[in-house]
Short mmCIF file of C-alpha atoms in Angstrom, two decimals:
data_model
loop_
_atom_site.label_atom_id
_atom_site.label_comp_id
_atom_site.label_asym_id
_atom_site.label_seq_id
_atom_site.Cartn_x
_atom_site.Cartn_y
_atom_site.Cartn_z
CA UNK A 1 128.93 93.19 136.50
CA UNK A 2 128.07 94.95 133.23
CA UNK A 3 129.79 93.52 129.92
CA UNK A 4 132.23 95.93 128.34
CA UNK A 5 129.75 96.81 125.04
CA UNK A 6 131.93 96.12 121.91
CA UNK A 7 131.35 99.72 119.27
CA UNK A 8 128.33 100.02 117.37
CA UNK A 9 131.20 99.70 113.97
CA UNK A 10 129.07 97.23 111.30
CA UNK A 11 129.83 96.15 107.75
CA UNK A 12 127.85 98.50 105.09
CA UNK A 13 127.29 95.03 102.97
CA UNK A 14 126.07 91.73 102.79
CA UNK A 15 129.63 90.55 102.03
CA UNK A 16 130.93 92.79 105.04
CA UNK A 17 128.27 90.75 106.87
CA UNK A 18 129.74 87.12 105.67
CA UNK A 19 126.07 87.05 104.44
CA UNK A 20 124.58 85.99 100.62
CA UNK A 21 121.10 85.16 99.45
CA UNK A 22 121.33 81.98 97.67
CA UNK A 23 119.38 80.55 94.85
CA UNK A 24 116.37 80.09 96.98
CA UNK A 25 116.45 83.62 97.76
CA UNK A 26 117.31 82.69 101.41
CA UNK A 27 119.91 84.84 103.84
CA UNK A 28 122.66 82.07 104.90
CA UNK A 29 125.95 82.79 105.92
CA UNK A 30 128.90 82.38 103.39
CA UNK A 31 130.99 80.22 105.29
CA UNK A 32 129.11 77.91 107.28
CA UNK A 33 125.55 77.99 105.06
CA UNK A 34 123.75 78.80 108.20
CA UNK A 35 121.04 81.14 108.51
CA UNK A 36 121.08 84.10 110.55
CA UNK A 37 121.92 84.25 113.57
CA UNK A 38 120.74 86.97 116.29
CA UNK A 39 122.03 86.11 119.15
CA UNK A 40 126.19 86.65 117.28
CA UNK A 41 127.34 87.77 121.02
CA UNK A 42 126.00 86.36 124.36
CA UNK A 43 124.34 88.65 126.83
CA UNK A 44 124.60 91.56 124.89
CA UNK A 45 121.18 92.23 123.18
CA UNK A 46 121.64 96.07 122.53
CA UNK A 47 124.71 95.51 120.53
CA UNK A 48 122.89 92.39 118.78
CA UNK A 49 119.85 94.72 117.87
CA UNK A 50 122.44 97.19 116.48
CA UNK A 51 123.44 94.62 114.45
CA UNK A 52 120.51 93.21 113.47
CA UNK A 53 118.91 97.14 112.34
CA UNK A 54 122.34 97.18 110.69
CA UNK A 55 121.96 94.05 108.45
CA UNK A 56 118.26 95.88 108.11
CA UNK A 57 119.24 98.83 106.56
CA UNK A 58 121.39 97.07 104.07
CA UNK A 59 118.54 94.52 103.10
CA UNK A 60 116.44 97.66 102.40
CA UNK A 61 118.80 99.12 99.93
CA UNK A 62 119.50 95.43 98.39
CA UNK A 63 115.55 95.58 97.70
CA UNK A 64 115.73 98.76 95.80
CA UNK A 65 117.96 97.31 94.14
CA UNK A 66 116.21 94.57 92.75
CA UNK A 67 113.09 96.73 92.32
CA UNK A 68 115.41 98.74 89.57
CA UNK A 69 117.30 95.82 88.12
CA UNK A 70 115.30 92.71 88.70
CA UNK A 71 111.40 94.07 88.18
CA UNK A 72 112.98 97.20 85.80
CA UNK A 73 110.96 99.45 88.12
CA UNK A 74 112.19 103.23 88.14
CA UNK A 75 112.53 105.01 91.24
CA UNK A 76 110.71 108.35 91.22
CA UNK A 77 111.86 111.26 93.36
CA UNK A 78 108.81 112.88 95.29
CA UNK A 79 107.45 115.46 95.89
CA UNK A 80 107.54 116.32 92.24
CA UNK A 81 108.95 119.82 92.85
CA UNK A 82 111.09 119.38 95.28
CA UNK A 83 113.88 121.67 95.66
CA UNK A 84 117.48 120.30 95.57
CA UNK A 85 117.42 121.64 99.53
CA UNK A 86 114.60 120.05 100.80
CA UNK A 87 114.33 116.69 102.44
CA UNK A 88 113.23 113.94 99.39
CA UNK A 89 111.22 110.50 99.46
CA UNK A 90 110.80 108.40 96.43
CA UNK A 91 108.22 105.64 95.03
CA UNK A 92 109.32 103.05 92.59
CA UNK A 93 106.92 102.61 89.13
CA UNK A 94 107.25 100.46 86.00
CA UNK A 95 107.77 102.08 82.65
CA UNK A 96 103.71 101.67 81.66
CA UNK A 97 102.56 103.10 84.71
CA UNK A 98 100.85 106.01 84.12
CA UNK A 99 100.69 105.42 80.37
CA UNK A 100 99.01 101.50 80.65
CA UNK A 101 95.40 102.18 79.20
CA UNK A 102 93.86 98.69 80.99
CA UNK A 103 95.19 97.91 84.52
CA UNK A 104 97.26 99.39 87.15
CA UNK A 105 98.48 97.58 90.59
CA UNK A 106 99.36 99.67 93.61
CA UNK A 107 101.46 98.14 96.56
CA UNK A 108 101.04 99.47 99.78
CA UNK A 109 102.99 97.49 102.97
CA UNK A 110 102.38 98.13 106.24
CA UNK A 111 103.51 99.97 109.18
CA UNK A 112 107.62 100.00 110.80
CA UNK A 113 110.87 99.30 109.44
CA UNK A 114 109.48 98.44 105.80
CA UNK A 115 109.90 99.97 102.70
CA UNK A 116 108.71 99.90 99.28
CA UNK A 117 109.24 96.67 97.97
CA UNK A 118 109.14 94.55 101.68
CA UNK A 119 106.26 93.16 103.37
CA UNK A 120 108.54 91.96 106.13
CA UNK A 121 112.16 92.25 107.36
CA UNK A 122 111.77 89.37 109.50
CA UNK A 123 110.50 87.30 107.01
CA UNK A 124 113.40 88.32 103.96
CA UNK A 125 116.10 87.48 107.06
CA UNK A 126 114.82 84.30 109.01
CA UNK A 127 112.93 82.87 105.61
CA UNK A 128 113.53 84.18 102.24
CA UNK A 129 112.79 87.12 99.83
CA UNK A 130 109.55 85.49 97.91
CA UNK A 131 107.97 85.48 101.13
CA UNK A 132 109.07 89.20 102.63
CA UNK A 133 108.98 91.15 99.59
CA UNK A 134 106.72 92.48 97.35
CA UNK A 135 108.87 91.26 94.17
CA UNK A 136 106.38 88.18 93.32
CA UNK A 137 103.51 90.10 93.34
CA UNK A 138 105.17 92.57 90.83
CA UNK A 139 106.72 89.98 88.67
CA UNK A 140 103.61 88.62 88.01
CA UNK A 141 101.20 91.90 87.48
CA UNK A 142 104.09 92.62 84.99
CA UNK A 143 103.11 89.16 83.18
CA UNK A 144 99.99 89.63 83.50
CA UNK A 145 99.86 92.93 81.87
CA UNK A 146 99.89 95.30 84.85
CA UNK A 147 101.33 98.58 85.35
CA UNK A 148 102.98 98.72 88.71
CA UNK A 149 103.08 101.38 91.23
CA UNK A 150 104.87 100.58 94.46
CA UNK A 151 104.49 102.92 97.41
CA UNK A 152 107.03 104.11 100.19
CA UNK A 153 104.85 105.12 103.04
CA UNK A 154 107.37 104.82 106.05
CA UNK A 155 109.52 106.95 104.60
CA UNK A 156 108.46 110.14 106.00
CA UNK A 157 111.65 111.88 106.94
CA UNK A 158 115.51 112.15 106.50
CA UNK A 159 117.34 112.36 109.93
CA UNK A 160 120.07 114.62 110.70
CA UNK A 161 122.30 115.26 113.73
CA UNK A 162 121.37 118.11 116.36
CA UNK A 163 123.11 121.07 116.41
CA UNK A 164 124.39 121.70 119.40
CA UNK A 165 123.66 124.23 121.91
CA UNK A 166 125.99 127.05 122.14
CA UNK A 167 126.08 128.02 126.01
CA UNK A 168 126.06 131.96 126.93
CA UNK A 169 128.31 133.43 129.13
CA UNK A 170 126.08 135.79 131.69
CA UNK A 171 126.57 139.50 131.41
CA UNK A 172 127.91 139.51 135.05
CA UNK A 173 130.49 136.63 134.55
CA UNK A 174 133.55 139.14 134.04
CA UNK A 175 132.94 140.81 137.50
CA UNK A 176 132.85 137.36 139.06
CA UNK A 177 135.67 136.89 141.76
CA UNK A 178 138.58 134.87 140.48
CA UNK A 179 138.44 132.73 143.65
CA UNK A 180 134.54 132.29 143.15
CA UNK A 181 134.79 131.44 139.55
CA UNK A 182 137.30 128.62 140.31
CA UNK A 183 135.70 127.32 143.64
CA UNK A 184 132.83 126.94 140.78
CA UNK A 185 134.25 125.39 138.07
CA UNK A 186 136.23 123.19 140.20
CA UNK A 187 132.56 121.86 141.11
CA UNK A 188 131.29 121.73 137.96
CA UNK A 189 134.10 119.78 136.38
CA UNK A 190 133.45 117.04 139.37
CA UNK A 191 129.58 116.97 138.68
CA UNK A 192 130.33 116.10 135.22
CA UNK A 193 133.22 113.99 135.80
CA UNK A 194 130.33 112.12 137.73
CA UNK A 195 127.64 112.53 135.46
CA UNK A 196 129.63 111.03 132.18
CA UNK A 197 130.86 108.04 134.70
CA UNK A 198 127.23 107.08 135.19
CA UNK A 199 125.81 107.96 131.68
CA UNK A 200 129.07 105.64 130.72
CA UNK A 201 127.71 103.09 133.08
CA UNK A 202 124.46 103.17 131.58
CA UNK A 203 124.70 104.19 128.17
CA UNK A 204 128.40 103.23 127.23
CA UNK A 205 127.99 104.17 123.83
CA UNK A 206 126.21 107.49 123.65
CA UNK A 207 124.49 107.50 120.42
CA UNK A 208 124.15 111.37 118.43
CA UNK A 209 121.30 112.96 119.02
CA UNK A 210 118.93 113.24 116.39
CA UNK A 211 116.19 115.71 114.56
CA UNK A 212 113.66 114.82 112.18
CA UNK A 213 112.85 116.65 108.97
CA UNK A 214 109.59 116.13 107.25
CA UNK A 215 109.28 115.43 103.73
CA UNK A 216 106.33 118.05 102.25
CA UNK A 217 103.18 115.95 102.17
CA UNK A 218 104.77 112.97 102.65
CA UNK A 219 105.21 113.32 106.55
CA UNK A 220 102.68 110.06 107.67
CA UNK A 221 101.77 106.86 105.70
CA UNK A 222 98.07 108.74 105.04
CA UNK A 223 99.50 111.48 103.63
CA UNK A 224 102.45 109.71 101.47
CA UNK A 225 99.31 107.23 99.55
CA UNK A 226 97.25 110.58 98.99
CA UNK A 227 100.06 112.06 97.52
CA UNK A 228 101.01 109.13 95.30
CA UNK A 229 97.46 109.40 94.46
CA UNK A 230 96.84 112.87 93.59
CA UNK A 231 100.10 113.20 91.54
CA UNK A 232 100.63 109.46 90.08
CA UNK A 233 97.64 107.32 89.98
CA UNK A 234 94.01 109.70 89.57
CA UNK A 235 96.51 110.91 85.93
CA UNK A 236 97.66 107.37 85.18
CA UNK A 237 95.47 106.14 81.86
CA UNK A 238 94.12 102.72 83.16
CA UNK A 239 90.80 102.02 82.94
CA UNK A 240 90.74 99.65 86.19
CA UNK A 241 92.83 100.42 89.17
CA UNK A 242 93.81 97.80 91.93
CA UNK A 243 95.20 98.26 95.65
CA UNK A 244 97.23 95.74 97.53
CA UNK A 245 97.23 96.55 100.86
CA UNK A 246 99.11 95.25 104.02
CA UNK A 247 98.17 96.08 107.81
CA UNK A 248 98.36 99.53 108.00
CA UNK A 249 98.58 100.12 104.52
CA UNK A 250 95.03 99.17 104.68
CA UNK A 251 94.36 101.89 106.97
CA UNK A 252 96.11 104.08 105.05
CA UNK A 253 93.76 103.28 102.08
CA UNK A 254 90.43 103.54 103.89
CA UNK A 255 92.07 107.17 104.60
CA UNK A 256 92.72 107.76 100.99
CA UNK A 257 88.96 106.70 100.09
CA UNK A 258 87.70 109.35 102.74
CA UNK A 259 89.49 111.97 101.21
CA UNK A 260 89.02 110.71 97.69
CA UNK A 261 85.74 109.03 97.58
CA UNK A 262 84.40 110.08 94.77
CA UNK A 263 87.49 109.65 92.40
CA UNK A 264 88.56 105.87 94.14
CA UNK A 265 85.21 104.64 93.22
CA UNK A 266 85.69 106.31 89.71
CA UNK A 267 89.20 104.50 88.86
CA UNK A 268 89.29 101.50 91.52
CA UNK A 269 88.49 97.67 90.65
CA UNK A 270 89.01 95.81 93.47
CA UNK A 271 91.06 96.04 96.42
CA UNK A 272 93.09 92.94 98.37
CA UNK A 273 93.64 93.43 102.15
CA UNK A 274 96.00 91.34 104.20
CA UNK A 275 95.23 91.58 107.85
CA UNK A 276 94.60 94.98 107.86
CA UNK A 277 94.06 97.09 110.61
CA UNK A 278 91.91 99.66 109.16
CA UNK A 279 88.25 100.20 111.51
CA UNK A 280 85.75 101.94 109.87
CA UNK A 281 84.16 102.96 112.98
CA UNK A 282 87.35 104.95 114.19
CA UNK A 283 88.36 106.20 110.90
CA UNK A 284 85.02 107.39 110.42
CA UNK A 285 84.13 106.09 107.17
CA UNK A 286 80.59 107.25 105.86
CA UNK A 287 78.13 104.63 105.03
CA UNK A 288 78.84 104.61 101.08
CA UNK A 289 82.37 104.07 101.55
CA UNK A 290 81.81 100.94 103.93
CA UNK A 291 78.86 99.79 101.04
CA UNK A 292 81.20 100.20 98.62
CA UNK A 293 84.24 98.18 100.54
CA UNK A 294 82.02 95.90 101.11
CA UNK A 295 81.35 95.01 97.29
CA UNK A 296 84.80 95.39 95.81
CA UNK A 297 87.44 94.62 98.90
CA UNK A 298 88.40 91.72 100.63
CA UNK A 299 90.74 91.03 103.59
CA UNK A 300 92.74 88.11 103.74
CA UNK A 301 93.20 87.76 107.43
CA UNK A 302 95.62 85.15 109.50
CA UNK A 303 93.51 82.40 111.08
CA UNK A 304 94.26 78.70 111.17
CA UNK A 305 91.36 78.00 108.87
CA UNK A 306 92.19 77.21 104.64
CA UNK A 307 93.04 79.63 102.56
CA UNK A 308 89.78 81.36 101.70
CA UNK A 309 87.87 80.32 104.35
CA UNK A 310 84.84 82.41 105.02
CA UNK A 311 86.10 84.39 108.53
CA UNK A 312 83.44 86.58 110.44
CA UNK A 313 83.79 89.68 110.76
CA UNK A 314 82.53 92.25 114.00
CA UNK A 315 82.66 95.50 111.53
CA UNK A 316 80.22 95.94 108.57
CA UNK A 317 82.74 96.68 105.61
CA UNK A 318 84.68 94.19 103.35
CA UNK A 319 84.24 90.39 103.49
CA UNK A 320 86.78 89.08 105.67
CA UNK A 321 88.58 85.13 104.28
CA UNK A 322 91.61 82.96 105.52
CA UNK A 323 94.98 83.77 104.44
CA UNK A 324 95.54 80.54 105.36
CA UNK A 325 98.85 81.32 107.84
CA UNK A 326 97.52 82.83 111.43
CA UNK A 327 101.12 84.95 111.15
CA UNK A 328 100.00 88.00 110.44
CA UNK A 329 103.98 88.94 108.46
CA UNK A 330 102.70 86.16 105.82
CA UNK A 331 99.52 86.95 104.90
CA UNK A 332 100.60 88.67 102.03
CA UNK A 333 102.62 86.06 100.51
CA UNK A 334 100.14 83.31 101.54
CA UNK A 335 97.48 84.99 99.86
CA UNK A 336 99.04 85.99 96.61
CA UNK A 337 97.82 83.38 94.69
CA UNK A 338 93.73 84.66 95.57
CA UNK A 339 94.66 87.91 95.44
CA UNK A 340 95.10 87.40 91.58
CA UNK A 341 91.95 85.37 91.23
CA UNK A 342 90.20 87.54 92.85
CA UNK A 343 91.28 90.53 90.41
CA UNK A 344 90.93 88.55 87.12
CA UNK A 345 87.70 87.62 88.56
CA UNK A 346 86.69 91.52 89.39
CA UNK A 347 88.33 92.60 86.02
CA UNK A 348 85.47 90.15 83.96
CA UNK A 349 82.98 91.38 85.96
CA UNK A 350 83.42 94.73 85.68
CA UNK A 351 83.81 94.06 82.12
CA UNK A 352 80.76 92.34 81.94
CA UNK A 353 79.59 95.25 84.04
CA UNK A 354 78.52 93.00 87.10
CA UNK A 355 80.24 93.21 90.70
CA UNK A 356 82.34 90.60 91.69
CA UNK A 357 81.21 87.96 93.80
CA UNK A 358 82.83 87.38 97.11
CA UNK A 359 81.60 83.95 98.04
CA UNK A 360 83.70 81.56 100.27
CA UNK A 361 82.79 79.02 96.90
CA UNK A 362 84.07 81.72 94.26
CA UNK A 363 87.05 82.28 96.56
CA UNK A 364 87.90 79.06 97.21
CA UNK A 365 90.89 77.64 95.29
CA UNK A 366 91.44 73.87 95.06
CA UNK A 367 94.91 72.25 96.61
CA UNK A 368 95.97 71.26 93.25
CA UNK A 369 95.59 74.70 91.53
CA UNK A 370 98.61 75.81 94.31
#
C-alpha cells in the first residue's frame, strides 16, 4: 500500500534545516555534526527530493551571498535596460571589472541546477564549499590582480503560476432541459469525484502548474555568455582576457567564439576547460577557431591519470590533460591549481609575444608544489 506523502512544507533556511557550514566549509547538521542526509524519511523518495531541491535553493542564495559579502562581488541586474515589468537575470562582477587595464577572469559553470558562483550542488552538500563553488578561484584572481566576472547562464527564466482557464458556458445551455442538465451534472460530478481519487492516488500532492517567462537575450546558456559579452566584457579595459569554463559552459564558449571570432581572438589570453562537452564538429566551428583553440585552450578532463597528464583526444581542437579526479563535478576544483599556471604562464608569453606552450612537461606540476 502507498505511504501517506507528508506536505511538500520545508524550512526557507539553513537553521530551519538544523543545518550549518562549519569552519571547513562543510554542510553538517547542528545537532548531531553529521553530514547530510538524503534518505531523512524511508520509502519516500519524492518527498526526499523535495527536500533535497529545497535545501538546494537555499544553498544557491547562501552563495550569492558570499559572492557579495565574502569576494565583495556586486550583483548586476541584466539585461541592462530592462524594464521594472519584465522578467530580470543578474551576473555578479568585482569593482575593477570593466575598469582593470591588465587582466580579466570570466567564470562560466556548467549545465542544471547551478548558478553563478557553484560548480556543483552535490559537491557544496555531500563535501564542502571550496570544492563546489567557484569562490577559490575568485579569491585568488582577486590576489592575483584579476578583475572578476562571474556568469549566470542557467538562469534563463522566472516561473510563474498558470492562469487558469475560465470555462464557457455554450450559447444553448439556457434552453437545456432542467432534468437533462441535472442527469448531466450528476455525471460529471461522479467522473471527477473519480478522477481527483485517482490523481490523489497518484499524485497526492498536486503541485501548481507552471509557465515560463524568458528573460530578453538571456533565454539559453549561449545566449546569456554572448550577452555578458557584448555588454560587459568586449567594453571592459583589460588588455588580456581569460575564460574558465565548466562542461557546458565550455560549449557555451565555443558558441560565443563562433559568433564573436574575430573580437575573442582580439581580447582573449587563454582559456581553461574542465571536462567540457563542447564538439567542434557539431557546433560547427570553422577551421581558425579550432587552430586557434588549439594554441590558447586547454581541457582538464576526469581520467584516473595525474594531474596534467597528457590525455588523447578524438577531435582536433584544444590539448586535452588530467584533472587528476575521473569525477567529472571535481574537475574544476582539482584543476585550479594548473589552471593558474597555465594563465601566468600564457600572460608571459603573450607578453613576451610568444604562444604558450601546452606540453604535458610545461603542464606538469610537481607533488610538492600542491
Amino acid at each position: 500500500m502507498k505511504k501517506d506523502e507528508p506536505p511538500f512544507d520545508f524550512p526557507d533556511t539553513l537553521e530551519g534545516f538544523e543545518y550549518a557550514f562549519n569552519e571547513k566549509g562543510q554542510l553538517r547538521h547542528i545537532k548531531t555534526g553529521e553530514p547530510f542526509v538524503f534518505n531523512y524519511r524511508e520509502d519516500l523518495h519524492r518527498w526526499n527530493q523535495k527536500r533535497y531541491e529545497a535545501l538546494g535553493e537555499i544553498i544557491t542564495k547562501y552563495v550569492y551571498e558570499l559572492l557579495e559579502k565574502d569576494c565583495h562581488l556586486q550583483k548586476i541586474s541584466i539585461p541592462v535596460d530592462a524594464t521594472e515589468s519584465e522578467p530580470k537575470s543578474f551576473i555578479f562582477m568585482s569593482e575593477d571589472a570593466l575598469t582593470n587595464p591588465q587582466k580579466l577572469m570570466v567564470l562560466i559553470h556548467g549545465s542544471g541546477v547551478v548558478r553563478a558562483g557553484q560548480w556543483a550542488r552535490r559537491l557544496i552538500i555531500n563535501e564542502d564549499l571550496d570544492s563546489g563553488t567557484q569562490i577559490p578561484f575568485i579569491k585568488r584572481a582577486v590576489d592575483e590582480g584579476y578583475g572578476v566576472i562571474v556568469l549566470n547562464p542557467n538562469e534563463n527564466y522566472i516561473e510563474v503560476e498558470k492562469p487558469k482557464m475560465r470555462k464557457q458556458l455554450s450559447a444553448d445551455g439556457t434552453d437545456e432541459p432542467a432534468e437533462k442538465r441535472e442527469r448531466r451534472e450528476k455525471v460529471s460530478k461522479e467522473t471527477k469525484k473519480r478522477r481527483d481519487f485517482f490523481e490523489k492516488y497518484r499524485n497526492p500532492q498536486k503541485e501548481k502548474e507552471m509557465m515560463q517567462l524568458f528573460i530578453r537575450e538571456n533565454g539559453s546558456p549561449e545566449e546569456h555568455a554572448v550577452y555578458v559579452w557584448d555588454h560587459f566584457i568586449a567594453k571592459s579595459a583589460a588588455e588580456s582576457v581569460f575564460f574558465v569554463a565548466h562542461s557546458y559552459g565550455g560549449l557555451a564558449f565555443v558558441e560565443l567564439m563562433i559568433q564573436r571570432e574575430a573580437d575573442v581572438k582580439s581580447k582573449v589570453t587563454a582559456v581553461a576547460l574542465t571536462d567540457s562537452v563542447h564538439n567542434v564538429w557539431h557546433q560547427e566551428a570553422g577551421k581558425t577557431i579550432r587552430e586557434w583553440m588549439r594554441e590558447n585552450c586547454c581541457n582538464w578532463v576526469s581520467s584516473s591519470e595525474p594531474l596534467d597528464t597528457s590525455v588523447e583526444s578524438m577531435l582536433p581542437d584544444c590539448p586535452r590533460v588530467s584533472a587528476g579526479t575521473d569525477r567529472h563535478e571535481l574537475t574544476s576544483w582539482k584543476s585550479f591549481p594548473s589552471i593558474f599556471k597555465f594563465f601566468a604562464e600564457a600572460s608571459q608569453a603573450k607578453s613576451s609575444s610568444q604562444k604558450p606552450t601546452l606540453t604535458r612537461r610545461s603542464h606538469r606540476i610537481k607533488h610538492e608544489e600542491l
